[in-house]
C-alpha positions as semicolon CSV with decimal commas, in nm:
position;residue;x (nm);y (nm);z (nm)
1;M;0,000;0,009;0,005
2;S;0,141;0,330;-0,105
3;P;0,179;0,630;0,158
4;G;-0,102;0,848;0,163
5;W;-0,107;1,234;0,127
6;T;-0,085;1,291;0,508
7;S;0,229;1,077;0,527
8;A;0,575;1,249;0,505
9;E;0,693;0,935;0,294
10;Q;0,482;1,036;0,011
11;P;0,732;1,166;-0,244
12;V;0,550;1,463;-0,352
13;V;0,488;1,569;0,001
14;A;0,837;1,508;0,104
15;T;0,956;1,730;-0,185
16;V;0,728;2,014;-0,122
17;T;0,767;1,999;0,285
18;G;1,163;1,969;0,226
19;L;1,157;2,278;-0,002
20;A;0,929;2,472;0,242
21;R;1,181;2,405;0,514
22;E;1,479;2,552;0,327
23;L;1,267;2,856;0,213
24;A;1,162;2,919;0,574
25;D;1,518;3,026;0,660
26;P;1,610;3,386;0,551
27;I;1,958;3,320;0,455
28;R;1,886;3,008;0,257
29;L;1,601;3,194;0,077
30;T;1,819;3,488;-0,023
31;V;2,091;3,265;-0,148
32;L;1,846;3,087;-0,361
33;Q;1,699;3,418;-0,479
34;L;2,058;3,554;-0,570
35;L;2,138;3,209;-0,759
36;A;1,799;3,236;-0,934
37;H;1,786;3,579;-1,054
38;E;2,145;3,685;-1,068
39;G;2,325;3,355;-1,168
40;P;2,611;3,153;-1,019
41;H;2,809;3,307;-0,735
42;G;3,123;3,197;-0,528
43;M;3,107;3,152;-0,159
44;T;3,293;3,437;-0,077
45;Q;3,089;3,665;-0,272
46;L;2,759;3,529;-0,140
47;A;2,914;3,587;0,202
48;D;3,000;3,949;0,121
49;I;2,650;4,042;-0,023
50;L;2,464;3,881;0,264
51;G;2,698;4,021;0,535
52;V;2,774;3,688;0,718
53;S;3,086;3,487;0,781
54;P;3,185;3,220;0,527
55;A;3,179;2,958;0,816
56;R;2,816;3,035;0,878
57;L;2,718;3,037;0,501
58;G;2,907;2,723;0,440
59;N;2,657;2,551;0,684
60;H;2,353;2,698;0,493
61;L;2,506;2,600;0,165
62;A;2,575;2,240;0,279
63;K;2,194;2,220;0,365
64;L;2,091;2,351;0,030
65;R;2,305;2,092;-0,148
66;T;2,185;1,803;0,088
67;A;1,852;1,922;-0,010
68;G;1,926;1,897;-0,382
69;L;1,862;2,268;-0,446
70;V;2,215;2,392;-0,526
71;V;2,528;2,242;-0,679
72;G;2,885;2,355;-0,632
73;E;3,134;2,342;-0,931
74;Q;3,505;2,339;-0,857
75;S;3,752;2,546;-1,058
76;G;4,098;2,529;-0,887
77;R;4,064;2,639;-0,536
78;H;3,743;2,789;-0,603
79;V;3,370;2,669;-0,572
80;T;3,090;2,829;-0,775
81;Y;2,737;2,754;-0,674
82;R;2,426;2,744;-0,875
83;L;2,053;2,617;-0,889
84;K;2,042;2,256;-0,946
85;D;1,716;2,286;-1,103
86;P;1,587;2,601;-1,263
87;A;1,231;2,527;-1,192
88;V;1,300;2,652;-0,833
89;T;1,300;3,001;-0,994
90;A;0,946;2,974;-1,088
91;V;0,849;2,867;-0,725
92;L;1,033;3,174;-0,582
93;D;0,844;3,387;-0,839
94;V;0,512;3,250;-0,738
95;L;0,572;3,317;-0,384
96;A;0,685;3,673;-0,437
97;D;0,360;3,721;-0,620
98;Y;0,167;3,591;-0,318
99;A;0,339;3,823;-0,100
100;G;0,269;4,114;-0,329
101;G;0,592;4,181;-0,481
102;A;0,947;4,071;-0,584
103;L;1,154;3,941;-0,287
104;P;1,410;4,192;-0,197
105;L;1,786;4,100;-0,316
106;P;2,096;4,265;-0,144
107;S;2,340;4,409;-0,357
108;A;2,724;4,380;-0,374
109;T;2,917;4,667;-0,216
110;A;3,283;4,544;-0,305
111;A;3,470;4,826;-0,472
112;P;3,532;4,790;-0,866
113;E;3,901;4,779;-0,783
114;R;4,052;4,574;-0,500
115;L;4,311;4,331;-0,393
116;C;4,295;3,953;-0,392
117;Y;4,575;3,829;-0,169
118;D;4,882;3,995;-0,332
119;H;4,727;4,077;-0,688
120;A;4,480;4,295;-0,856
121;A;4,115;4,191;-0,863
122;G;3,794;4,349;-0,973
123;R;3,799;4,538;-1,302
124;L;4,162;4,584;-1,319
125;G;4,252;4,214;-1,263
126;V;3,995;4,084;-1,486
127;A;4,080;4,317;-1,786
128;L;4,461;4,245;-1,721
129;L;4,399;3,874;-1,774
130;D;4,170;3,923;-2,079
131;Q;4,446;4,146;-2,250
132;L;4,736;3,905;-2,188
133;L;4,529;3,626;-2,306
134;A;4,435;3,827;-2,627
135;D;4,783;3,936;-2,675
136;R;4,907;3,567;-2,652
137;A;5,126;3,655;-2,348
138;L;4,956;3,380;-2,151
139;R;4,752;3,076;-2,276
140;R;4,537;2,810;-2,128
141;P;4,662;2,474;-2,103
142;A;4,513;2,191;-2,315
143;G;4,447;2,009;-2,004
144;G;4,239;2,270;-1,845
145;G;4,263;2,398;-1,475
146;D;4,351;2,731;-1,317
147;A;4,727;2,739;-1,399
148;L;4,819;2,928;-1,701
149;E;5,122;2,903;-1,929
150;L;5,342;3,170;-2,098
151;G;5,224;3,226;-2,443
152;P;5,442;3,272;-2,773
153;A;5,428;3,643;-2,736
154;A;5,519;3,670;-2,374
155;G;5,879;3,783;-2,422
156;K;5,739;4,088;-2,637
157;V;5,437;4,185;-2,423
158;L;5,524;4,133;-2,046
159;P;5,817;4,359;-2,049
160;R;5,581;4,640;-2,103
161;F;5,466;4,565;-1,752
162;G;5,825;4,556;-1,597
163;I;5,854;4,186;-1,607
164;D;6,173;3,987;-1,671
165;V;6,045;3,683;-1,831
166;G;6,336;3,468;-1,739
167;A;6,321;3,548;-1,395
168;L;5,954;3,488;-1,389
169;A;5,983;3,149;-1,550
170;A;6,236;3,037;-1,286
171;T;6,004;3,106;-0,994
172;R;5,900;2,825;-0,777
173;R;5,544;2,973;-0,745
174;K;5,297;2,915;-1,018
175;V;5,359;3,153;-1,297
176;A;5,013;3,263;-1,361
177;T;4,677;3,148;-1,250
178;S;4,324;3,205;-1,337
179;C;4,143;3,331;-1,033
180;V;3,781;3,356;-0,999
181;D;3,686;3,718;-0,919
182;R;3,437;3,726;-0,636
183;T;3,264;4,059;-0,756
184;L;3,258;4,015;-1,139
185;R;3,228;3,626;-1,157
186;R;3,501;3,608;-1,405
187;P;3,863;3,529;-1,377
188;H;4,145;3,763;-1,301
189;L;4,513;3,740;-1,301
190;G;4,668;3,562;-1,000
191;G;5,005;3,369;-0,940
192;A;5,359;3,513;-0,950
193;L;5,274;3,730;-1,250
194;G;4,973;3,886;-1,103
195;H;5,189;3,972;-0,787
196;E;5,481;4,110;-1,002
197;I;5,260;4,323;-1,218
198;L;5,076;4,471;-0,930
199;T;5,410;4,549;-0,765
200;W;5,524;4,724;-1,082
201;F;5,187;4,929;-1,104
202;R;5,251;5,052;-0,751
203;A;5,625;5,148;-0,818
204;E;5,503;5,331;-1,128
205;D;5,259;5,522;-0,913
206;L;4,960;5,386;-1,134
207;V;4,774;5,249;-0,832
208;A;4,753;5,267;-0,468
209;V;4,638;5,028;-0,198
210;A;4,385;5,238;0,018
211;V;4,400;5,216;0,393
212;D;4,068;5,061;0,510
213;D;3,945;4,798;0,746
214;D;4,082;4,495;0,557
215;G;4,341;4,665;0,327
216;R;4,180;4,498;0,024
217;T;4,069;4,830;-0,187
218;L;4,274;4,920;-0,485
219;T;4,275;5,261;-0,610
220;L;4,365;5,403;-0,944
221;R;4,593;5,712;-0,914
222;P;4,465;6,006;-1,083
223;G;4,767;6,028;-1,343
224;G;4,760;5,651;-1,389
225;T;4,433;5,614;-1,557
226;A;4,539;5,703;-1,901
227;R;4,848;5,501;-1,890
228;L;4,676;5,204;-1,770
229;A;4,411;5,238;-2,051
230;E;4,710;5,225;-2,302
231;L;4,872;4,919;-2,138
232;I;4,519;4,739;-2,104
233;P;4,298;4,869;-2,367
234;R;4,030;4,594;-2,251
235;L;4,007;4,777;-1,911
236;G;3,733;4,997;-2,057
237;E;3,533;4,702;-2,182
238;V;3,514;4,531;-1,832
239;R;3,204;4,661;-1,637
240;S;3,155;4,617;-1,256
């Protein structure tokens, strides 16, 4: 005899009550809203937007994964989360209509220019990687992954950024990496090359690291904007 509609073992009842349980938590509800209406996000980006610690958010994401509502996709050291079933978006929209309007979404407050560890992130870091790939100074390896290789034009292009290609190739650190940007959700330049170029930017007075609570805000110097635009034409194409 199959379980009746009042039984939690009934498959449809179990699915509906399970979803309702997750939607009853404001943090998990907002995570689902963000993934449904703004696309995949990294955990650090979600934590910044929601104003909660990564550890606390991690517990909520684990519950959403267990419930089969989100999936995490690994890219190097980073995990990007997305909805497992796009049909959840329709459920959220129906609930919003029932409540009399769209559910509110918090907005990201991170600056367009900032630091990620010891390299530039935000618009500058993303545009820099785009430019070096387009100019064939870097290339993605055939096997994939986050590590990047020096391209055929590295010896011509990288000295423009103050880089000694021979010394760079001899470093023990990864020469260059594709690091997922938490604000733009696109890769920016990391690794030894990312660090060395940022060091050169600062030495040339093109950028400055602002003093704030976490020391991660990067500021373009007034006299450096035009020169950066010459060095990185793609900077004008990246939108925050």
